[in-house]
Short mmCIF file of C-alpha atoms in Angstrom, two decimals:
data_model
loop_
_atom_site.label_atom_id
_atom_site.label_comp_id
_atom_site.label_asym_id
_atom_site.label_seq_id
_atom_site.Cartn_x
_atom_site.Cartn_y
_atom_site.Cartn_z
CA UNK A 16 70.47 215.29 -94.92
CA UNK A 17 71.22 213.20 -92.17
CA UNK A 18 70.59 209.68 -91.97
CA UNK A 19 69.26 206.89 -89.79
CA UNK A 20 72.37 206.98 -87.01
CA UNK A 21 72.84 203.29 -86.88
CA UNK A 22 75.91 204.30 -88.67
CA UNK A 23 78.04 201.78 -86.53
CA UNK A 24 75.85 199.38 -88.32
CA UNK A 25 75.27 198.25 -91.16
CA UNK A 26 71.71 196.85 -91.11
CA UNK A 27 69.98 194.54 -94.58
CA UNK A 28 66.53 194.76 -94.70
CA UNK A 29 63.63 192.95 -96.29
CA UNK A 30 62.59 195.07 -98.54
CA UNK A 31 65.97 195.26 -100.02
CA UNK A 32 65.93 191.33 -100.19
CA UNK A 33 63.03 192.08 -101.95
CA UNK A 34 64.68 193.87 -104.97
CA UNK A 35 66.46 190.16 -104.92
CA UNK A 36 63.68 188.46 -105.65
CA UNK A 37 63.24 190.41 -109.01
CA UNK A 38 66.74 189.60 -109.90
CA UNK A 39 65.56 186.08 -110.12
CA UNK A 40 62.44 186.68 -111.59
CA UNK A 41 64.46 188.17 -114.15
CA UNK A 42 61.65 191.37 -114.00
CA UNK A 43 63.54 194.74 -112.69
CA UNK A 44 61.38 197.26 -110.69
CA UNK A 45 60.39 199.95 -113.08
CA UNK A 46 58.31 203.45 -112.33
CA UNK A 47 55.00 204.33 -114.46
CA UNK A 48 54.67 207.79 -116.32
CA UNK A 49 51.60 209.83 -117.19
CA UNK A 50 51.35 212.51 -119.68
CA UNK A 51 53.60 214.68 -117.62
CA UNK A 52 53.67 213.05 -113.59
CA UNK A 53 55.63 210.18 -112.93
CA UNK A 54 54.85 207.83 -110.34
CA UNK A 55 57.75 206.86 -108.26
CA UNK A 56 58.16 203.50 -106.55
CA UNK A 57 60.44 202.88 -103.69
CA UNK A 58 61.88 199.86 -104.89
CA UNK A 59 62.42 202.06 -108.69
CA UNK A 60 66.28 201.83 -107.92
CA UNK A 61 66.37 197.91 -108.41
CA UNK A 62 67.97 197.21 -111.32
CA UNK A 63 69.88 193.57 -111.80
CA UNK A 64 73.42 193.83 -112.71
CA UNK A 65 74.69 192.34 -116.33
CA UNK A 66 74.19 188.61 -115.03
CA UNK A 67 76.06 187.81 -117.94
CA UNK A 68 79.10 188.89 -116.36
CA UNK A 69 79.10 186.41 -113.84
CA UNK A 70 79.63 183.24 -115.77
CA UNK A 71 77.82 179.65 -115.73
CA UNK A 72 75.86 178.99 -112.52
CA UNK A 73 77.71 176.64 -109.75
CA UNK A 74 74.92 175.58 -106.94
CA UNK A 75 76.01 176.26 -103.59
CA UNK A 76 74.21 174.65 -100.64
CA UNK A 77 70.57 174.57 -100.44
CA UNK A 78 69.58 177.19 -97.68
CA UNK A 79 68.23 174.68 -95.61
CA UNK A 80 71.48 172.97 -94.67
CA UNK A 81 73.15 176.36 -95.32
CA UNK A 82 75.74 177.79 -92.26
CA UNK A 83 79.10 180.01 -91.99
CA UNK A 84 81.01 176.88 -92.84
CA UNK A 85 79.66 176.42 -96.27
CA UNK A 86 78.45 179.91 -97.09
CA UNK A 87 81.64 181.73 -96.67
CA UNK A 88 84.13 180.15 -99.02
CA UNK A 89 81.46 180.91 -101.56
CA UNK A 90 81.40 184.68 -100.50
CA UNK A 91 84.97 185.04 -100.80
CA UNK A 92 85.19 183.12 -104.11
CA UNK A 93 82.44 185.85 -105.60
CA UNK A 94 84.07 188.59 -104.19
CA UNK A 95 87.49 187.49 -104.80
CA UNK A 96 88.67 188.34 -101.42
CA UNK A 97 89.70 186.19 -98.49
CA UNK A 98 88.64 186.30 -94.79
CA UNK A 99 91.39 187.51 -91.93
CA UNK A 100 89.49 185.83 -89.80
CA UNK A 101 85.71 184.06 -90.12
CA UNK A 102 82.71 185.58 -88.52
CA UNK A 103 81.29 183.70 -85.85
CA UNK A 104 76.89 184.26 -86.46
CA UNK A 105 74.54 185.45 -83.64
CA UNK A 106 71.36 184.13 -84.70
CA UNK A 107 68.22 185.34 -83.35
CA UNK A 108 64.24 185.04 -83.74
CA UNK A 109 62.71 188.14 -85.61
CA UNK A 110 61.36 189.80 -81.83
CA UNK A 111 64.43 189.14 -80.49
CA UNK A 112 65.92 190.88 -83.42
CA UNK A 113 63.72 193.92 -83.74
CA UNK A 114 63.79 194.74 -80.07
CA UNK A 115 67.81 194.52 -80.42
CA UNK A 116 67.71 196.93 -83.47
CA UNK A 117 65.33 199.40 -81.50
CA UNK A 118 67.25 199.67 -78.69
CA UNK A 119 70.72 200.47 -81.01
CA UNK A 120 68.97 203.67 -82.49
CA UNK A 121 70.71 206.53 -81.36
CA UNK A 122 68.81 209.38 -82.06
CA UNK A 123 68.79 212.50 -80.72
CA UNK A 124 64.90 213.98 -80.16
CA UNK A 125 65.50 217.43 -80.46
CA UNK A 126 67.25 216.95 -83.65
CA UNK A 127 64.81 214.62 -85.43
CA UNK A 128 61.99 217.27 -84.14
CA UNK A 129 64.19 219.68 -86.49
CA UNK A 130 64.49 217.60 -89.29
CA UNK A 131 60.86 216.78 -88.77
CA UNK A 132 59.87 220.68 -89.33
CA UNK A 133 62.26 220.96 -92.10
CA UNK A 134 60.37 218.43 -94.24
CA UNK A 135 57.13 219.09 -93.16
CA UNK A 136 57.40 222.34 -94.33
CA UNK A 137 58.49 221.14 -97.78
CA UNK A 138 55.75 218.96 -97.82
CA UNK A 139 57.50 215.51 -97.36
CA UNK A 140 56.03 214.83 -94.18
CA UNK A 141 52.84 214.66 -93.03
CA UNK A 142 51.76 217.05 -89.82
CA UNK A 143 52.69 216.26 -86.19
CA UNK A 144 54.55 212.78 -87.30
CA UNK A 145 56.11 210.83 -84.69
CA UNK A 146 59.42 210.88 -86.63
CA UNK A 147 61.68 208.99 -84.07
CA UNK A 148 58.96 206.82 -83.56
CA UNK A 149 58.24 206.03 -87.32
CA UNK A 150 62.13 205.60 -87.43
CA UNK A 151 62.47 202.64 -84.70
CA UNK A 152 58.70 200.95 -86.37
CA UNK A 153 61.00 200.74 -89.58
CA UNK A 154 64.08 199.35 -88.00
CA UNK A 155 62.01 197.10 -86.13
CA UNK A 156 59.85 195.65 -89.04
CA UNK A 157 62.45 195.65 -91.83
CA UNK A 158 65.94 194.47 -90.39
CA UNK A 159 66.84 190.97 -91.31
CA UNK A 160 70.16 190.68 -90.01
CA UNK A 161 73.05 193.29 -89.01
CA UNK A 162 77.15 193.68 -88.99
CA UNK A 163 78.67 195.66 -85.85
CA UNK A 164 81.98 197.46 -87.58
CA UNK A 165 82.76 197.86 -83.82
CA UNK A 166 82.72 194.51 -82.76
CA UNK A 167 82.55 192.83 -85.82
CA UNK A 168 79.64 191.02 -84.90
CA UNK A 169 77.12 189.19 -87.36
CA UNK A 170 73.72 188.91 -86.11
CA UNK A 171 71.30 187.36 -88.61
CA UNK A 172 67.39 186.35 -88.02
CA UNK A 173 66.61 183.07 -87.89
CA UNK A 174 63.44 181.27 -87.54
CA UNK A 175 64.39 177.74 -87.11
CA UNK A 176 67.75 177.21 -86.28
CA UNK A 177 67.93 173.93 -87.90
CA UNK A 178 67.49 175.70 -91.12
CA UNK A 179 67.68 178.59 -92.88
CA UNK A 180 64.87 180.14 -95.41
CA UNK A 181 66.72 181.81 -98.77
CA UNK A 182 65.80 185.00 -97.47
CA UNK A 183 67.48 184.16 -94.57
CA UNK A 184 70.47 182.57 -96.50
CA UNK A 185 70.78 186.18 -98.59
CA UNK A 186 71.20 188.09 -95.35
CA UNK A 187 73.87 186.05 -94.38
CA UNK A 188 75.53 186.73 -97.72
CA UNK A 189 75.02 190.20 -97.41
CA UNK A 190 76.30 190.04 -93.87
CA UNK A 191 79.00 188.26 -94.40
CA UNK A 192 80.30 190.36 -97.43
CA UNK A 193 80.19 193.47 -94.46
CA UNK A 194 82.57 191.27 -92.94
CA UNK A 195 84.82 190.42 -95.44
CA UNK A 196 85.19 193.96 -96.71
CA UNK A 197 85.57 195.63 -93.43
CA UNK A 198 88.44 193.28 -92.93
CA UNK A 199 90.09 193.40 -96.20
CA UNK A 200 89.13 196.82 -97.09
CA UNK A 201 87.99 198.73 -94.21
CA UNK A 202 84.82 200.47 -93.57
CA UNK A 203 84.80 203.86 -93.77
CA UNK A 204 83.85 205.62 -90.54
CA UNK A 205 80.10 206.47 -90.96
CA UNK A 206 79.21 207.89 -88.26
CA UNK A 207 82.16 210.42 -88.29
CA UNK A 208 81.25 211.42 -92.13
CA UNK A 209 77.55 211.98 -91.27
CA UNK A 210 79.23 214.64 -88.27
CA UNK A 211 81.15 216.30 -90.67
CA UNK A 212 78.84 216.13 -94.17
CA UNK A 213 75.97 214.33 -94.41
CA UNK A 214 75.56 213.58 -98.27
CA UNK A 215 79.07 212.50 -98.10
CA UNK A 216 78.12 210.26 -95.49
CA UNK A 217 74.92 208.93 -97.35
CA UNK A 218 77.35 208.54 -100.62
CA UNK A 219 79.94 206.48 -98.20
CA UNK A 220 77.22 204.34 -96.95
CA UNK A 221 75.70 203.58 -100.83
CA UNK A 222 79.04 202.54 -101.43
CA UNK A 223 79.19 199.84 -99.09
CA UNK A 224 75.81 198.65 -98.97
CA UNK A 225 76.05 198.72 -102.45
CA UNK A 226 78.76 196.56 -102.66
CA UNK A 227 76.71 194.09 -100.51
CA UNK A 228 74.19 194.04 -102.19
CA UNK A 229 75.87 193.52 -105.68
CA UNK A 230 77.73 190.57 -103.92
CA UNK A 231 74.58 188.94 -102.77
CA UNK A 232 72.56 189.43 -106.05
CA UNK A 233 75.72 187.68 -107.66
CA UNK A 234 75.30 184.94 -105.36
CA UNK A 235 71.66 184.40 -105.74
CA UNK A 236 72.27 184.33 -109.49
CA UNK A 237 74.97 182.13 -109.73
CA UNK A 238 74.71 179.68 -106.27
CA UNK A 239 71.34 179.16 -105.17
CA UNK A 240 69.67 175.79 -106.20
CA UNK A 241 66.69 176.24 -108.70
CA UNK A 242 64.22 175.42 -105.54
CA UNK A 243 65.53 178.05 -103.34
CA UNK A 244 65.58 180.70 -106.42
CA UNK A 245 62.24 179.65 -106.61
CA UNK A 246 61.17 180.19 -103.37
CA UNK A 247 62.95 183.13 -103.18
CA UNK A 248 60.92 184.79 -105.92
CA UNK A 249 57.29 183.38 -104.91
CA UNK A 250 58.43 184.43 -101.12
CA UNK A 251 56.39 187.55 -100.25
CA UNK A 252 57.95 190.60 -97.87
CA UNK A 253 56.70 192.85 -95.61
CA UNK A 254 56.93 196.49 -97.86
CA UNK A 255 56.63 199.51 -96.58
CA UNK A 256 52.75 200.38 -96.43
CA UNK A 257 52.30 203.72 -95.56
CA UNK A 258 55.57 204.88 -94.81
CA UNK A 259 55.88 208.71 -95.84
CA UNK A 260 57.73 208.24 -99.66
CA UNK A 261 60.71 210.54 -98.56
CA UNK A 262 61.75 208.34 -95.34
CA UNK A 263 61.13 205.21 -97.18
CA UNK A 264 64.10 206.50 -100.12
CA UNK A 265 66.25 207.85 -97.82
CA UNK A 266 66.37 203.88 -96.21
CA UNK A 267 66.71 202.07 -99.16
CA UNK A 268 68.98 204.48 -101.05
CA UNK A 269 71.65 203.12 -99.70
CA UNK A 270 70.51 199.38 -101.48
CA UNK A 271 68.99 200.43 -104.23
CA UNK A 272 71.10 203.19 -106.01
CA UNK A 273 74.35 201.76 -104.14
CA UNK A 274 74.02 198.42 -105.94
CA UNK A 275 73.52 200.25 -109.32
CA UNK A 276 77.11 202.46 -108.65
CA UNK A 277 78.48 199.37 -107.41
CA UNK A 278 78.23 197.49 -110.86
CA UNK A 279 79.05 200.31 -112.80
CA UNK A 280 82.53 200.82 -111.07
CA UNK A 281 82.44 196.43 -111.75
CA UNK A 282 81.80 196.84 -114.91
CA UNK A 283 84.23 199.35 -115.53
CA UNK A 284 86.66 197.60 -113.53
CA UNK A 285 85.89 194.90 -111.80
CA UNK A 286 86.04 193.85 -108.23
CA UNK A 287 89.80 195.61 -107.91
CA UNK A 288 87.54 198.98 -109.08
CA UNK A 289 85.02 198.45 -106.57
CA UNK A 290 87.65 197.66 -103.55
CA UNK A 291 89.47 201.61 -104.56
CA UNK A 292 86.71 203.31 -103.94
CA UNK A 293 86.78 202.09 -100.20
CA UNK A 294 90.17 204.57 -100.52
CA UNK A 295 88.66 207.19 -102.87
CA UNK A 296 85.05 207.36 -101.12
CA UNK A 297 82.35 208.68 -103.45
CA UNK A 298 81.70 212.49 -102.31
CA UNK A 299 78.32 213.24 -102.72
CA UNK A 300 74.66 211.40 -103.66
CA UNK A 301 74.91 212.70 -106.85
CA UNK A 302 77.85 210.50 -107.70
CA UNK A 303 75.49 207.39 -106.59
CA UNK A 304 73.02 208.45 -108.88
CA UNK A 305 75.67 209.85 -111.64
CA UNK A 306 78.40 207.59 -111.34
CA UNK A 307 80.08 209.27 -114.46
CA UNK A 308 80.67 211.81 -112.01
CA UNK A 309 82.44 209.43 -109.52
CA UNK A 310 86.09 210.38 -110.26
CA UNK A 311 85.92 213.98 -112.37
CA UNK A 312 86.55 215.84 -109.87
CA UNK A 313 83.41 217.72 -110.09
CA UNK A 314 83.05 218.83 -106.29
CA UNK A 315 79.90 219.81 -104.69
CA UNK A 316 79.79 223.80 -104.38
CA UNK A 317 78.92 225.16 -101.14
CA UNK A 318 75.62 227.18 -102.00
CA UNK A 319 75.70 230.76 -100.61
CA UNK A 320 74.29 231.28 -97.41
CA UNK A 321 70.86 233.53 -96.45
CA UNK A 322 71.73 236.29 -93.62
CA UNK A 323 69.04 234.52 -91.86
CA UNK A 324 65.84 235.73 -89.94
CA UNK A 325 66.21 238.37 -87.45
CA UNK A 326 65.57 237.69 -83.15
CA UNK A 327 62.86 236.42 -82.05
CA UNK A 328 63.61 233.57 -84.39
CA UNK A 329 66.17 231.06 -83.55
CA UNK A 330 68.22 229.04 -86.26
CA UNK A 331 68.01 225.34 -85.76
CA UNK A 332 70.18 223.78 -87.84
CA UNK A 333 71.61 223.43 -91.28
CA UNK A 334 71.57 220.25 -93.48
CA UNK A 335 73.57 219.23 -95.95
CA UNK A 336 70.56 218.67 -98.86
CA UNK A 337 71.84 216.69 -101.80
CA UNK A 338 70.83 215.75 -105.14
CA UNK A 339 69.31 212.24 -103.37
CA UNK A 340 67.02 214.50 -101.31
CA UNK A 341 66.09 216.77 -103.55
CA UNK A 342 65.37 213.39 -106.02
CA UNK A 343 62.90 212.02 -102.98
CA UNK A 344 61.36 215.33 -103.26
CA UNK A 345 60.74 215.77 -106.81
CA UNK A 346 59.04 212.03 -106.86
CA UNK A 347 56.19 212.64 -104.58
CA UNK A 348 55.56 216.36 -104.27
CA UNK A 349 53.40 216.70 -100.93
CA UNK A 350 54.03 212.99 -100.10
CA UNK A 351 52.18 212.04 -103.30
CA UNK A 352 54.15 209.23 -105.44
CA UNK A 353 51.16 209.71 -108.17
CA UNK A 354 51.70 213.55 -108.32
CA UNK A 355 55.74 213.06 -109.03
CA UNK A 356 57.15 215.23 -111.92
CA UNK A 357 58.61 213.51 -115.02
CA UNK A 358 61.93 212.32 -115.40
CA UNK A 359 62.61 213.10 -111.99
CA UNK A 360 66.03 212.02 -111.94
CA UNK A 361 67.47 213.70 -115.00
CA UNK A 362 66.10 216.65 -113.64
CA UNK A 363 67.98 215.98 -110.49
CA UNK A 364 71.18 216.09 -112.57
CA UNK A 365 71.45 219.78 -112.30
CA UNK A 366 72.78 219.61 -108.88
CA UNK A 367 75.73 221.10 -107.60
CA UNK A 368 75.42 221.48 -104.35
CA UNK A 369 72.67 222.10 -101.39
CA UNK A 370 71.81 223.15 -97.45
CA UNK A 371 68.79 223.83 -95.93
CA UNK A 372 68.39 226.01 -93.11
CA UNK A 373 65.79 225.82 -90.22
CA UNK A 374 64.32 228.37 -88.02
CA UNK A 375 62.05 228.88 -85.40
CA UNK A 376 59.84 230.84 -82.96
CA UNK A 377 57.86 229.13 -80.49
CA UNK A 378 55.53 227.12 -82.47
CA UNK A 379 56.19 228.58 -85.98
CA UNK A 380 58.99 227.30 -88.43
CA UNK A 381 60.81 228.95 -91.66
CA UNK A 382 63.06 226.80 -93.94
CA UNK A 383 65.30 228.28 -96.57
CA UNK A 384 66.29 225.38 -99.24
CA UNK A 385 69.30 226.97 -101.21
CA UNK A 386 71.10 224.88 -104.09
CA UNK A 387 73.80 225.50 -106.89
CA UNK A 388 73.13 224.21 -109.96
CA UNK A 389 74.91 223.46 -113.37
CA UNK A 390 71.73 224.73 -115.34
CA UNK A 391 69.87 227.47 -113.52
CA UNK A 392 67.11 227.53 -115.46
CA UNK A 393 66.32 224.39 -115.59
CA UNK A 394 66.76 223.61 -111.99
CA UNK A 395 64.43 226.65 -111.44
CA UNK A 396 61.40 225.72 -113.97
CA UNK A 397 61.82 221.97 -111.35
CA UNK A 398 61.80 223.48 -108.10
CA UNK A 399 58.56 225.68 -109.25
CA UNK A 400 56.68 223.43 -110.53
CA UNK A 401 57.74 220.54 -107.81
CA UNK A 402 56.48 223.72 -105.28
CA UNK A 403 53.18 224.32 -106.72
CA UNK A 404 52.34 220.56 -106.24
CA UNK A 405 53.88 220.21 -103.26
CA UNK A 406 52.02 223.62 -101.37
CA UNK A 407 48.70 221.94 -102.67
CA UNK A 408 45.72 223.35 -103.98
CA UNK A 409 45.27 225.68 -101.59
CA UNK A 410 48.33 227.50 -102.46
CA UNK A 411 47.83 230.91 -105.22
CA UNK A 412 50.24 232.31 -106.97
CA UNK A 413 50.86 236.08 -106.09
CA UNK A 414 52.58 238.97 -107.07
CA UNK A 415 53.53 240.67 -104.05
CA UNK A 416 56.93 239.53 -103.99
CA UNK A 417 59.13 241.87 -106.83
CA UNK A 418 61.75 240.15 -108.39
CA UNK A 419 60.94 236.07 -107.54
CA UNK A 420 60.81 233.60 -109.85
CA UNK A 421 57.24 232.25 -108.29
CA UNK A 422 55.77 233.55 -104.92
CA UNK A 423 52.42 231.18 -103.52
CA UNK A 424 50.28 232.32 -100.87
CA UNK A 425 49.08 229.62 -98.75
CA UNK A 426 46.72 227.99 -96.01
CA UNK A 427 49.17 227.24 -93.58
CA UNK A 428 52.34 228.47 -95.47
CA UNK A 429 53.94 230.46 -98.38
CA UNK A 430 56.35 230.38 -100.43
CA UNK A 431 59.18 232.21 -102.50
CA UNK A 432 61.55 230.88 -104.91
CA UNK A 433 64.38 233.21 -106.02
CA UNK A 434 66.70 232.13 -109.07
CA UNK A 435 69.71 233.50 -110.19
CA UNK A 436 73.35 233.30 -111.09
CA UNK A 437 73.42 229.30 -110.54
CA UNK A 438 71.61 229.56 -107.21
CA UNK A 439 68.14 228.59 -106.88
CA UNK A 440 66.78 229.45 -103.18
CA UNK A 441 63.26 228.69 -101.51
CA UNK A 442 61.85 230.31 -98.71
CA UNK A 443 58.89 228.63 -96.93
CA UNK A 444 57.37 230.22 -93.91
CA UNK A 445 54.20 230.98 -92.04
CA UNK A 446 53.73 234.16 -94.21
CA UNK A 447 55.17 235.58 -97.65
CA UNK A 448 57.94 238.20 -95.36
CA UNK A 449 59.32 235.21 -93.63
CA UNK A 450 59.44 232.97 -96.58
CA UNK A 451 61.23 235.88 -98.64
CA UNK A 452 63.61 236.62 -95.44
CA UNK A 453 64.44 232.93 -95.09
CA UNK A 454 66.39 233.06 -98.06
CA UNK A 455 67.87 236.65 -98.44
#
């Protein structure tokens, strides 16, 4: 689906400095499992890379008297890589900051009201949310620091300018990294991707994020004094709070699963491994969160599409809906982390490909969620029972819809989920016609 569009720039928040703070602690982020729910965390996708692979420690600067100057040979040492030209910083206080972040979010309203319906109606969202709104509150509270691929600028919060905290310090690594590879290696063109495909575009953006953060967990491992890793994993960031589960993935994706893909392609081969894919950009989510699929070959199929509702209803839009959305989904079925189905992301593997279309009439909205999949079956037993917790209690199953898979009759809407020949289709709408018409 389509992301954030601060694709012009690439942003590092707090919460993903965060996931850094585990690194040291040596403790990755895990998830908890019940009998047959799994509760899903946001920061689930931190996972250290092999620190091993970095060799024996060598202290850079302590991020007090840490600047450009002595913080950028270290980046290109670590990343084996060597600055065109160095980054000059734009350091500013955290208001300063957040109202600069705010005012670079493009969105369009009428879009985001779209997308807004769309996962409202599959449960993600809670009614009548402010989504732009939420969006910018995000932006605002979690950036630490940002790099401009249009003008190459650096802007990194600072609260004292006479010294930096190691949070502070790791955003300039991350930053600086941005720099380095959009130099060397080139950025890909967000913005342009997310036009054109918008899991592609989400993929694209793991990828370089990814590489980021891998850069700047190496160089908290192997630089920071023992007093700033120490401060750095007693230091205690702003999270999330009540952030709806699905937008809070969909930010930190990026981080999170983008670190993981980049140290398998380092482990597999290196840095020079890492630097190809900025020529051989990963295709789809699913190669973020399978990177044994990064490289097969193994394109997304294009899902077949419903004939659509007839007049008065109006199509919307379609979205691209890849295996990273559907993942968000399956962890917190009606915006519920604790109500998440098992093994969400193996189940997740079954993706081949995914849209979802919107319509609407005046008030009213219908949504039909259409994926391939590699294993029908099993793709179909997740979507149902992700659906039944998702539509809520309220929801009954019925049989007045021949030939579905599952058909729920609900409060405020139904449901019908149609599986065959490698397709699995959903149909949600204000009554059990329009659901079943959504996605015939």
């Amino acid at each position: 689906m389509r992301r954030f569009r601060l694709e012009a720039v690439l942003v590092v928040l707090l919460v993903a400095a965060l996931a850094l703070t585990f690194v040291l602690r040596g403790a990755p982020v895990g998830t908890g499992s019940g009998d047959d729910r799994e509760t899903a965390d946001p920061l689930g996708g931190a996972t250290p890379c092999l620190q091993a692979l970095f060799g024996e420690p060598e202290p850079g600067p302590p991020a007090a008297e840490a600047d450009v100057l002595s913080v950028a040979p270290v980046v290109e040492e670590l990343r084996e890589l060597t600055f065109e030209r160095q980054p000059e910083p734009v350091y500013l206080d955290p208001q300063a900051l957040s109202e600069r972040v705010t005012e670079m979010v493009e969105e369009d309203d009428e879009f985001l009201a779209i997308q807004a319906r769309l996962l409202t109606e599959l449960g993600a969202l809670p009614e009548e949310i402010d989504l732009d709104g939420e969006i910018r509150d995000l932006l605002g509270e979690q950036v630490a620091g940002f790099y401009d691929t249009d003008t190459g600028e650096l802007v990194v919060v600072d609260d004292a300018r006479e010294g930096l905290t190691t949070i502070e310090l790791l955003t300039l690594v991350h930053e600086l990294q941005h720099a380095l590879a959009d130099q060397r290696l080139r950025i890909p063109d967000l913005e342009a991707l997310n036009d054109e495909d918008q899991d592609a575009a989400t993929a694209a953006q793991a990828l370089v994020e990814g590489d980021a953060q891998l850069t700047t967990e190496i160089y908290a491992v192997r630089s920071l004094s023992t007093t700033d890793q120490l401060a750095a994993a007693s230091q205690q960031v702003p999270g999330l709070g009540d952030t709806p589960h699905f937008l809070a993935r969909s930010l930190l994706f990026p981080y999170l699963e983008g670190a993981r893909f980049a140290c398998h392609l380092y482990r597999e081969g290196g840095w020079e491994a890492v630097d190809a894919a900025y020529d051989d950009l990963p295709g789809s989510s699913a190669e973020i969160l399978f990177p044994d699929r990064y490289g097969s070959g193994r394109e997304p199929v294009d899902p077949p599409d419903p004939r659509g509702l007839p007049a008065p209803w109006e199509e919307q839009a379609t979205f691209t809906f890849g295996a990273a959305d559907l993942l968000f989904l399956f962890e917190a079925p009606g915006n519920d982390p604790t109500n998440g189905l098992t093994d969400a992301r193996d189940r997740v593997r079954a993706w081949s490909g995914g849209e979802a279309h919107v319509w609407a009439w005046g008030g009213r909205t219908a949504v039909g969620l259409v994926l391939s999949a590699s294993d029908g079956e099993a793709m179909c037993e997740s979507v149902a029972t992700w659906w039944r917790r998702a539509a809520g209690d309220a929801a009954e199953a019925t049989e007045e819809v021949p030939g579905a898979a599952l058909a729920t009759d609900g409060r405020s809407r139904d449901g019908v989920l149609y599986c065959e020949d490698g397709s699995v289709r959903l149909g949600v709408g204000p009554d059990l016609a329009v659901a079943r018409a959504a996605v015939r």
